[in-house]
Coordinates of C-alpha atoms and ligand atoms in Angstrom, one line a residue:
X207 CA 5.3 2.5 -21.2
X208 CA 7.2 3.6 -18.1
X209 CA 6.6 1.9 -14.8
X210 CA 7.9 2.9 -11.4
X211 CA 8.3 0.2 -8.8
X212 CA 8.6 0.6 -5.0
X213 CA 7.7 -1.4 -1.9
X214 CA 7.8 -1.1 1.9
X215 CA 10.0 -4.2 2.7
X216 CA 13.1 -2.5 1.3
X217 CA 15.0 -2.7 -2.0
X218 CA 16.6 -6.0 -1.2
X219 CA 13.4 -7.9 -0.4
X220 CA 12.7 -10.9 -2.6
X221 CA 9.2 -9.5 -3.4
X222 CA 10.4 -6.4 -5.2
X223 CA 13.1 -8.3 -7.1
X224 CA 10.5 -10.8 -8.4
X225 CA 8.0 -8.1 -9.3
X226 CA 10.8 -6.2 -11.2
X227 CA 11.9 -9.3 -13.1
X228 CA 8.3 -10.1 -14.1
X229 CA 7.4 -6.6 -15.2
X230 CA 10.7 -5.9 -16.9
X231 CA 10.0 -8.9 -19.2
X232 CA 6.9 -7.4 -20.6
X233 CA 7.2 -6.0 -24.1
X234 CA 7.6 -2.3 -24.5
X235 CA 8.1 -1.6 -20.8
X236 CA 10.8 0.5 -19.1
X237 CA 11.0 -0.1 -15.4
X238 CA 12.7 1.8 -12.6
X239 CA 12.9 0.9 -9.0
X240 CA 13.0 3.5 -6.2
X241 CA 12.5 1.8 -2.8
X242 CA 13.3 2.2 0.9
X243 CA 16.8 1.2 2.1
X244 CA 15.3 -0.6 5.1
X245 CA 12.0 -2.3 6.0
X246 CA 9.4 0.3 6.3
X247 CA 6.3 -1.9 6.7
X248 CA 3.3 -0.1 8.4
X249 CA 4.6 3.3 7.6
X250 CA 1.5 4.1 5.6
X251 CA 1.7 7.4 3.8
X252 CA 4.4 9.0 6.0
X253 CA 6.7 11.6 4.5
X254 CA 10.1 12.5 6.0
X255 CA 10.0 16.3 6.6
X256 CA 12.7 16.9 9.2
X257 CA 15.7 15.1 7.9
X258 CA 17.4 14.9 4.4
X259 CA 16.9 12.0 2.1
X260 CA 19.7 10.4 0.2
X261 CA 19.5 8.3 -2.9
X262 CA 22.0 5.5 -3.8
X263 CA 22.1 3.1 -6.6
X264 CA 22.6 -0.6 -5.9
X265 CA 24.6 -3.0 -8.2
X266 CA 21.4 -4.2 -9.9
X267 CA 20.3 -0.6 -10.7
X268 CA 17.7 -0.3 -8.0
X269 CA 17.8 3.1 -6.4
X270 CA 17.3 3.1 -2.6
X271 CA 16.4 5.9 -0.2
X272 CA 16.8 6.4 3.6
X273 CA 13.1 7.1 3.8
X274 CA 9.6 5.8 3.7
X275 CA 7.7 4.2 0.8
X276 CA 5.8 7.4 0.2
X277 CA 9.1 9.4 0.3
X278 CA 10.5 7.1 -2.5
X279 CA 7.5 7.6 -4.8
X280 CA 7.3 11.3 -3.9
X281 CA 10.9 12.1 -4.8
X282 CA 10.8 9.9 -7.9
X283 CA 7.8 11.8 -9.2
X284 CA 8.9 15.2 -8.2
X285 CA 12.4 15.3 -9.7
X286 CA 14.4 12.1 -9.5
X287 CA 13.0 10.3 -12.5
X288 CA 12.8 13.3 -14.8
X289 CA 9.7 11.9 -16.5
X290 CA 6.1 11.0 -15.5
X291 CA 5.6 7.2 -15.3
X292 CA 2.4 5.7 -16.7
X293 CA 1.9 3.3 -13.7
X294 CA 3.2 3.0 -10.2
X295 CA 3.3 -0.5 -8.7
X296 CA 4.3 -1.4 -5.1
X297 CA 5.3 -4.8 -3.6
X298 CA 5.2 -7.6 -3.7
X299 CA 4.6 -7.3 0.1
X300 CA 5.7 -10.0 2.5
X301 CA 2.2 -10.8 3.9
X302 CA -1.4 -9.7 3.5
X303 CA -2.7 -6.2 3.2
X304 CA -6.4 -6.9 3.5
X305 CA -9.1 -5.0 5.4
X306 CA -7.8 -2.5 8.0
X307 CA -4.2 -3.4 7.0
X308 CA -4.6 -1.0 4.1
X309 CA -4.7 2.0 6.5
X310 CA -1.2 1.1 7.9
X311 CA 0.4 -0.5 4.9
X312 CA 3.5 1.1 3.4
X313 CA 2.9 -1.0 0.3
X314 CA -0.4 0.7 -0.1
X315 CA 1.1 4.0 0.9
X316 CA 3.6 3.9 -1.9
X317 CA 1.0 3.1 -4.5
X318 CA -1.3 5.8 -3.0
X319 CA 1.4 8.4 -3.4
X320 CA 1.4 7.7 -7.2
X321 CA -2.4 7.9 -7.2
X322 CA -2.3 11.2 -5.4
X323 CA -0.1 12.5 -8.2
X324 CA -2.7 11.4 -10.7
X325 CA -1.0 8.2 -11.8
X326 CA -2.7 4.8 -11.9
X327 CA -1.3 2.6 -9.2
X328 CA -1.4 -1.0 -7.9
X329 CA -0.3 -2.4 -4.5
X330 CA 0.6 -6.1 -4.6
X331 CA 0.9 -8.4 -1.5
X332 CA 1.1 -12.1 -0.9
X333 CA -1.4 -13.3 1.7
X334 CA 1.1 -15.2 3.8
X335 CA 4.6 -14.1 5.0
X336 CA 7.6 -16.1 4.0
X337 CA 7.7 -15.7 0.1
X338 CA 6.3 -19.2 -0.7
X339 CA 5.4 -19.4 -4.4
X340 CA 6.6 -15.8 -5.0
X341 CA 7.1 -16.6 -8.7
X342 CA 3.4 -17.3 -9.0
X343 CA 2.5 -14.0 -7.4
X344 CA 4.9 -12.2 -9.7
X345 CA 3.3 -13.9 -12.7
X346 CA -0.2 -12.9 -11.6
X347 CA 1.0 -9.3 -11.0
X348 CA 2.5 -9.2 -14.5
X349 CA -0.8 -10.6 -16.0
X350 CA -2.8 -7.9 -14.4
X351 CA -0.4 -5.2 -15.5
X352 CA -0.5 -6.5 -19.1
X353 CA -4.3 -6.5 -19.0
X354 CA -4.4 -2.9 -17.8
X355 CA -1.5 -1.4 -19.9
X356 CA -3.6 -0.3 -22.9
X357 CA -5.8 1.9 -20.7
X358 CA -3.0 3.5 -18.8
X359 CA -2.1 6.6 -20.9
X360 CA -5.8 7.5 -21.2
X361 CA -6.4 7.2 -17.4
X362 CA -3.4 9.4 -16.6
X363 CA -4.1 12.0 -19.3
X364 CA -7.7 12.4 -18.3
X365 CA -6.7 12.9 -14.7
X366 CA -8.7 9.8 -13.7
X367 CA -6.2 7.5 -12.1
X368 CA -7.3 4.5 -10.1
X369 CA -5.8 2.7 -7.1
X370 CA -5.9 -1.1 -6.8
X371 CA -5.1 -3.2 -3.8
X372 CA -4.2 -6.8 -4.9
X373 CA -3.7 -9.7 -2.6
X374 CA -2.4 -13.0 -4.0
X375 CA -2.6 -16.4 -2.2
X376 CA 0.8 -18.2 -1.7
X377 CA 0.0 -21.1 -4.0
X378 CA 1.4 -22.6 -7.2
X379 CA 0.3 -20.7 -10.3
X380 CA -2.1 -23.5 -11.3
X381 CA -3.8 -23.5 -7.9
X382 CA -4.6 -19.7 -7.9
X383 CA -8.2 -19.7 -9.2
X384 CA -8.0 -16.3 -10.9
X385 CA -8.8 -12.7 -10.0
X386 CA -11.9 -11.7 -8.1
X387 CA -13.0 -8.1 -7.2
X388 CA -13.6 -7.8 -3.5
X389 CA -14.4 -5.1 -0.9
X390 CA -12.1 -4.7 2.1
X391 CA -13.0 -6.9 5.1
X392 CA -12.3 -5.8 8.7
X393 CA -10.0 -7.1 11.4
X394 CA -10.5 -7.4 15.1
X395 CA -8.3 -4.9 17.1
X396 CA -4.7 -5.8 17.2
X397 CA -3.2 -8.2 19.8
X398 CA -1.9 -6.8 23.2
X399 CA 1.4 -5.0 23.2
X400 CA 4.3 -7.2 24.3
X401 CA 6.4 -5.8 27.2
X402 CA 9.9 -7.0 27.8
X403 CA 12.8 -5.9 29.9
X404 CA 16.1 -5.1 28.2
X405 CA 19.5 -6.0 29.6
X406 CA 19.7 -2.6 31.4
X407 CA 16.4 -3.1 33.2
X408 CA 14.3 -0.8 31.1
X409 CA 10.8 -1.9 30.0
X410 CA 10.4 -1.9 26.2
X411 CA 7.3 -2.6 24.1
X412 CA 6.6 -4.4 20.9
X413 CA 3.5 -3.7 18.9
X414 CA 1.4 -6.9 18.9
X415 CA 0.2 -8.8 15.8
X416 CA -2.6 -7.6 13.7
X417 CA -6.0 -9.0 14.8
X418 CA -7.7 -11.9 13.1
X419 CA -10.4 -11.3 10.5
X420 CA -13.7 -10.0 12.0
X421 CA -15.6 -9.4 8.8
X422 CA -14.6 -12.0 6.3
X423 CA -18.0 -12.5 4.8
X424 CA -18.6 -13.4 1.1
X425 CA -17.6 -10.5 -1.0
X426 CA -14.6 -9.5 1.1
X427 CA -10.9 -9.8 0.3
X428 CA -10.4 -12.2 3.2
X429 CA -13.1 -14.5 1.9
X430 CA -12.0 -14.5 -1.7
X431 CA -8.3 -15.0 -0.9
X432 CA -9.2 -17.9 1.4
X433 CA -11.0 -19.5 -1.5
X434 CA -7.8 -19.2 -3.6
X435 CA -8.5 -16.1 -5.6
X436 CA -6.2 -13.2 -6.2
X437 CA -8.3 -10.3 -4.9
X438 CA -8.6 -6.8 -6.5
X439 CA -10.0 -4.1 -4.3
X440 CA -10.3 -0.6 -5.9
X441 CA -9.5 1.9 -3.2
X442 CA -10.5 5.5 -2.7
X443 CA -8.8 8.2 -0.6
X444 CA -11.8 10.1 0.8
X445 CA -12.1 9.2 4.5
X446 CA -15.3 11.2 4.9
X447 CA -18.1 9.3 6.6
X448 CA -20.7 10.5 4.1
X449 CA -23.6 8.6 5.7
X450 CA -23.0 10.4 9.0
X451 CA -22.7 13.9 7.7
X452 CA -26.4 14.5 8.6
X453 CA -25.9 12.9 12.1
X454 CA -23.3 15.4 13.0
X455 CA -25.0 18.5 11.5
X456 CA -27.1 19.2 14.6
X457 CA -24.1 19.2 16.8
X458 CA -22.4 21.8 14.6
X459 CA -25.6 23.8 14.4
X460 CA -26.1 23.7 18.2
X461 CA -22.6 24.9 18.8
X462 CA -23.1 27.7 16.3
X463 CA -26.4 28.9 17.8
X464 CA -26.4 32.4 19.5
X465 CA -25.1 32.1 23.0
X466 CA -23.4 28.8 22.3
X467 CA -20.6 29.8 19.9
X468 CA -18.2 31.7 22.2
X469 CA -16.3 29.5 24.7
X470 CA -16.9 30.7 28.3
X471 CA -14.1 32.7 29.8
X472 CA -15.4 32.6 33.3
X473 CA -14.9 36.4 33.7
X474 CA -17.8 37.1 31.3
X475 CA -20.3 35.1 33.4
Ligands
MN278 MN1 5.9 -4.9 4.2

């Protein structure tokens, strides 16, 4: 069983070290780490197309890349590893990736890159920043990986990978109630941008904090995590608003009707 580990907080982050140690200890598992050199949180699925990527190996054997989380998994799968892993795991992230966070998350982006290559993938995050009870989160992650391992070769071979987003409360192991499957909630829009003046008089801007939970109803990741559960949300990649396909059809039809299709040039009128 070959498992590739990446993250978005960088190869030196405590979360990826804890995840590596916990998964490496599982029987019959070979683990490799390919992770960003620096913090790449909120880089989503970004790929670096206009500058070269370099890979270095740290003293502990982790390989690090001057790129994004998706870059790391991409180059690992397309040449660096030289084999196809059975599972891609990402994290453990320093802070929650619930609701809308998943759109921006580099932790999810790294896992999604594996998924897009047809490999089952899991993104792990702790719900609070600061690494409190990180060992508990790593144990829960290893529990889930152990449970899923028997099904991995089949999922990969049949081309039916899955993508799981997992958020683990920062609690002692005994106080985490268990795993609960949950849908994504929603956040309010982010806080206002923060403007500051630098020593040379230029105005600079800091992106504000993520918004508070707006939809944290029962059944959401926000709700289950607040109750003390580790949440599992199966993700899909299709962003199509299927329900509204019929709503937009008349607009397309109207624009395609005779006399409506060609944009006016002025001269023709
Ligand atoms: Mn992060």
